[in-house]
C-alpha positions as semicolon CSV with decimal commas, in nm:
position;residue;x (nm);y (nm);z (nm)
1;X;4,248;2,476;3,321
2;X;3,900;2,326;3,358
3;X;3,834;2,018;3,566
4;X;3,819;1,705;3,346
5;X;3,637;1,509;3,613
6;X;3,270;1,523;3,706
7;X;3,190;1,421;4,066
8;X;2,969;1,118;4,100
9;X;2,788;1,102;4,437
10;X;2,705;0,736;4,376
11;X;3,077;0,659;4,401
12;X;3,149;0,850;4,717
13;X;3,255;1,170;4,544
14;X;3,510;1,015;4,308
15;X;3,519;1,160;3,959
16;X;3,408;1,007;3,631
17;X;3,674;1,069;3,366
18;X;3,546;1,238;3,050
19;X;3,724;1,262;2,718
20;X;3,663;1,615;2,594
21;X;3,851;1,546;2,273
22;X;3,574;1,303;2,172
23;X;3,298;1,545;2,268
24;X;3,192;1,383;2,596
25;X;3,043;1,593;2,872
26;X;2,802;1,527;3,158
27;X;2,439;1,609;3,089
28;X;2,257;1,837;3,334
29;X;2,170;1,646;3,649
30;X;1,805;1,561;3,702
31;X;1,671;1,436;4,031
32;X;1,420;1,156;3,993
33;X;1,304;0,924;4,268
34;X;1,585;1,041;4,494
35;X;1,867;0,967;4,245
36;X;2,088;1,193;4,036
37;X;2,098;1,124;3,663
38;X;2,461;1,140;3,548
39;X;2,392;1,062;3,182
40;X;2,662;1,145;2,929
41;X;2,606;1,371;2,631
42;X;2,826;1,323;2,325
43;X;2,842;1,517;2,001
44;X;2,925;1,263;1,731
45;X;3,052;1,413;1,403
46;X;2,887;1,241;1,107
47;X;3,042;1,212;0,761
48;X;2,821;1,316;0,468
49;X;2,514;1,422;0,663
50;X;2,394;1,589;0,343
51;X;2,027;1,495;0,353
52;X;1,803;1,684;0,602
53;X;1,511;1,444;0,553
54;X;1,734;1,145;0,641
55;X;1,810;1,274;0,991
56;X;1,485;1,144;1,153
57;X;1,579;0,792;1,040
58;X;1,920;0,826;1,204
59;X;1,767;0,965;1,525
60;X;1,509;0,685;1,548
61;X;1,768;0,412;1,497
62;X;1,985;0,545;1,780
63;X;1,700;0,613;2,025
64;X;1,584;0,252;1,987
65;X;1,884;0,148;2,194
66;X;1,814;0,085;2,561
67;X;1,992;0,350;2,764
68;X;1,976;0,625;2,499
69;X;1,766;0,914;2,625
70;X;1,781;1,152;2,327
71;X;1,942;1,175;1,984
72;X;1,928;1,501;1,789
73;X;2,087;1,547;1,448
74;X;2,204;1,887;1,324
75;X;2,223;1,923;0,947
76;X;2,423;2,248;0,965
77;X;2,699;2,121;1,198
78;X;2,689;1,758;1,073
79;X;2,668;1,632;1,431
80;X;2,448;1,388;1,620
81;X;2,403;1,490;1,984
82;X;2,331;1,182;2,194
83;X;2,245;1,169;2,565
84;X;2,279;0,821;2,709
85;X;2,333;0,619;3,026
86;X;2,678;0,464;3,005
87;X;2,576;0,192;3,250
88;X;2,315;0,064;3,003
89;X;2,465;0,124;2,661
90;X;2,822;0,155;2,540
91;X;2,938;0,416;2,291
92;X;3,039;0,137;2,052
93;X;2,674;0,025;2,024
94;X;2,565;0,381;1,944
95;X;2,832;0,404;1,676
96;X;2,717;0,069;1,533
97;X;2,358;0,197;1,512
98;X;2,477;0,503;1,320
99;X;2,671;0,286;1,077
100;X;2,378;0,045;1,039
101;X;2,173;0,311;0,857
102;X;2,455;0,399;0,618
103;X;2,640;0,684;0,792
104;X;3,005;0,703;0,889
105;X;3,165;0,868;1,192
106;X;3,429;1,132;1,127
107;X;3,679;1,022;1,393
108;X;3,682;0,660;1,272
109;X;3,874;0,515;0,980
110;X;3,697;0,285;0,735
111;X;3,899;0,049;0,513
112;X;3,803;0,004;0,152
113;X;3,591;0,319;0,124
114;X;3,710;0,406;-0,227
115;X;3,651;0,059;-0,366
116;X;3,294;0,065;-0,235
117;X;3,238;0,409;-0,388
118;X;3,368;0,291;-0,726
119;X;3,132;-0,006;-0,715
120;X;2,844;0,226;-0,626
121;X;2,907;0,458;-0,920
122;X;2,937;0,163;-1,159
123;X;2,596;0,028;-1,064
124;X;2,346;0,044;-1,347
125;X;1,985;0,143;-1,306
126;X;1,786;-0,144;-1,162
127;X;1,563;-0,325;-1,410
128;X;1,336;-0,444;-1,129
129;X;1,292;-0,092;-0,985
130;X;1,297;0,162;-1,271
131;X;1,311;0,534;-1,202
132;X;0,982;0,717;-1,241
133;X;0,923;1,077;-1,353
134;X;0,639;1,308;-1,254
135;X;0,492;1,276;-1,602
136;X;0,492;0,895;-1,589
137;X;0,342;0,879;-1,240
138;X;-0,032;0,898;-1,328
139;X;-0,019;0,630;-1,596
140;X;0,208;0,385;-1,417
141;X;0,081;0,433;-1,062
142;X;-0,259;0,601;-1,034
143;X;-0,417;0,427;-1,335
144;X;-0,241;0,093;-1,298
145;X;-0,449;-0,223;-1,272
146;X;-0,178;-0,376;-1,052
147;X;-0,065;-0,293;-0,701
148;X;0,231;-0,055;-0,703
149;X;0,510;0,019;-0,453
150;X;0,698;0,349;-0,494
151;X;1,026;0,413;-0,314
152;X;1,098;0,783;-0,256
153;X;1,471;0,834;-0,223
154;X;1,765;1,067;-0,288
155;X;2,118;1,008;-0,424
156;X;2,272;1,184;-0,121
157;X;2,082;0,977;0,137
158;X;2,306;0,713;0,304
159;X;2,008;0,526;0,447
160;X;1,849;0,506;0,103
161;X;2,163;0,343;-0,035
162;X;2,141;0,080;0,238
163;X;1,772;0,011;0,179
164;X;1,756;0,023;-0,203
165;X;1,923;-0,319;-0,267
166;X;1,676;-0,478;-0,026
167;X;1,386;-0,314;-0,209
168;X;1,527;-0,437;-0,540
169;X;1,547;-0,794;-0,411
170;X;1,182;-0,774;-0,306
171;X;1,085;-0,645;-0,651
172;X;1,271;-0,929;-0,824
173;X;1,082;-1,202;-0,640
174;X;0,740;-1,033;-0,628
175;X;0,529;-1,122;-0,934
176;X;0,201;-0,941;-0,991
177;X;0,304;-0,598;-0,860
178;X;0,507;-0,307;-0,993
179;X;0,796;-0,137;-0,814
180;X;0,932;0,211;-0,888
181;X;1,177;0,462;-0,746
182;X;1,131;0,840;-0,740
183;X;1,418;1,079;-0,670
184;X;1,283;1,364;-0,456
185;X;1,553;1,596;-0,595
186;X;1,435;1,571;-0,956
187;X;1,062;1,509;-0,900
188;X;0,777;1,682;-0,717
189;X;0,515;1,410;-0,664
190;X;0,641;1,343;-0,312
191;X;0,494;1,678;-0,205
192;X;0,144;1,552;-0,289
193;X;0,181;1,265;-0,042
194;X;0,350;1,442;0,252
195;X;0,676;1,250;0,224
196;X;0,867;1,412;0,510
197;X;1,157;1,167;0,543
198;X;1,339;0,923;0,320
199;X;1,348;0,643;0,242
200;X;0,967;0,622;0,227
201;X;0,770;0,349;0,050
202;X;0,409;0,409;-0,053
203;X;0,190;0,119;-0,163
204;X;-0,085;0,214;-0,411
205;X;-0,397;0,011;-0,482
206;X;-0,648;0,133;-0,742
207;X;-0,475;0,471;-0,746
208;X;-0,493;0,529;-0,370
209;X;-0,228;0,497;-0,098
210;X;-0,308;0,187;0,106
211;X;0,010;0,165;0,315
212;X;0,304;0,387;0,408
213;X;0,645;0,271;0,533
214;X;0,924;0,499;0,658
215;X;1,271;0,474;0,814
216;X;1,412;0,127;0,738
217;X;1,093;-0,072;0,675
218;X;1,084;-0,448;0,697
219;X;1,053;-0,606;0,353
220;X;0,808;-0,867;0,481
221;X;0,573;-0,586;0,586
222;X;0,590;-0,428;0,240
223;X;0,540;-0,768;0,077
224;X;0,239;-0,838;0,297
225;X;0,088;-0,498;0,215
226;X;0,134;-0,525;-0,160
227;X;-0,012;-0,876;-0,181
228;X;-0,309;-0,817;0,052
């Protein structure tokens, strides 16, 4: 049977207990400035990691935390591999960051999931952010006399579902500009503008892209860009 304890020279040789059932294991030791890095690496199973272009958003949100060294998502295994310093950041904060961008963790239970899904499927198309087709794009975006914000999204993207209501609220209070949504699954225009991750918001002025926002953009930044 393998040893479940990793020696920690900073504690006089005593072991640091690891929970292998939750995917924890010590990262390879690196000597820097005379100290040994005993960071922990954890493989976190993610529910519904169905969108490859969403993974960079998830990785960025987790790596923003102080104490997180790396975060790498794997679309094939549906795992997020995180290396972090347990003295600086707790696992609970990492889990909260994952949930903040719309994902769920496989080993956790979430109450009320089915009621939220029913509400999601009952939602009607937004009047403030209508869906746009490739054929409509030139007339409503490139040849528009108004500033236009286009949200590129996907129905399988958890982060998009978190951001879309915020984008809709911005559209409802912003007079003098047009707001649209384009599904990258059923359209092709996103290829013309190098949209490599979603959600992405492009602001168009006189038919040209003036601003680009990725990950979970701040609505005040989009509002400032579209009114400038």
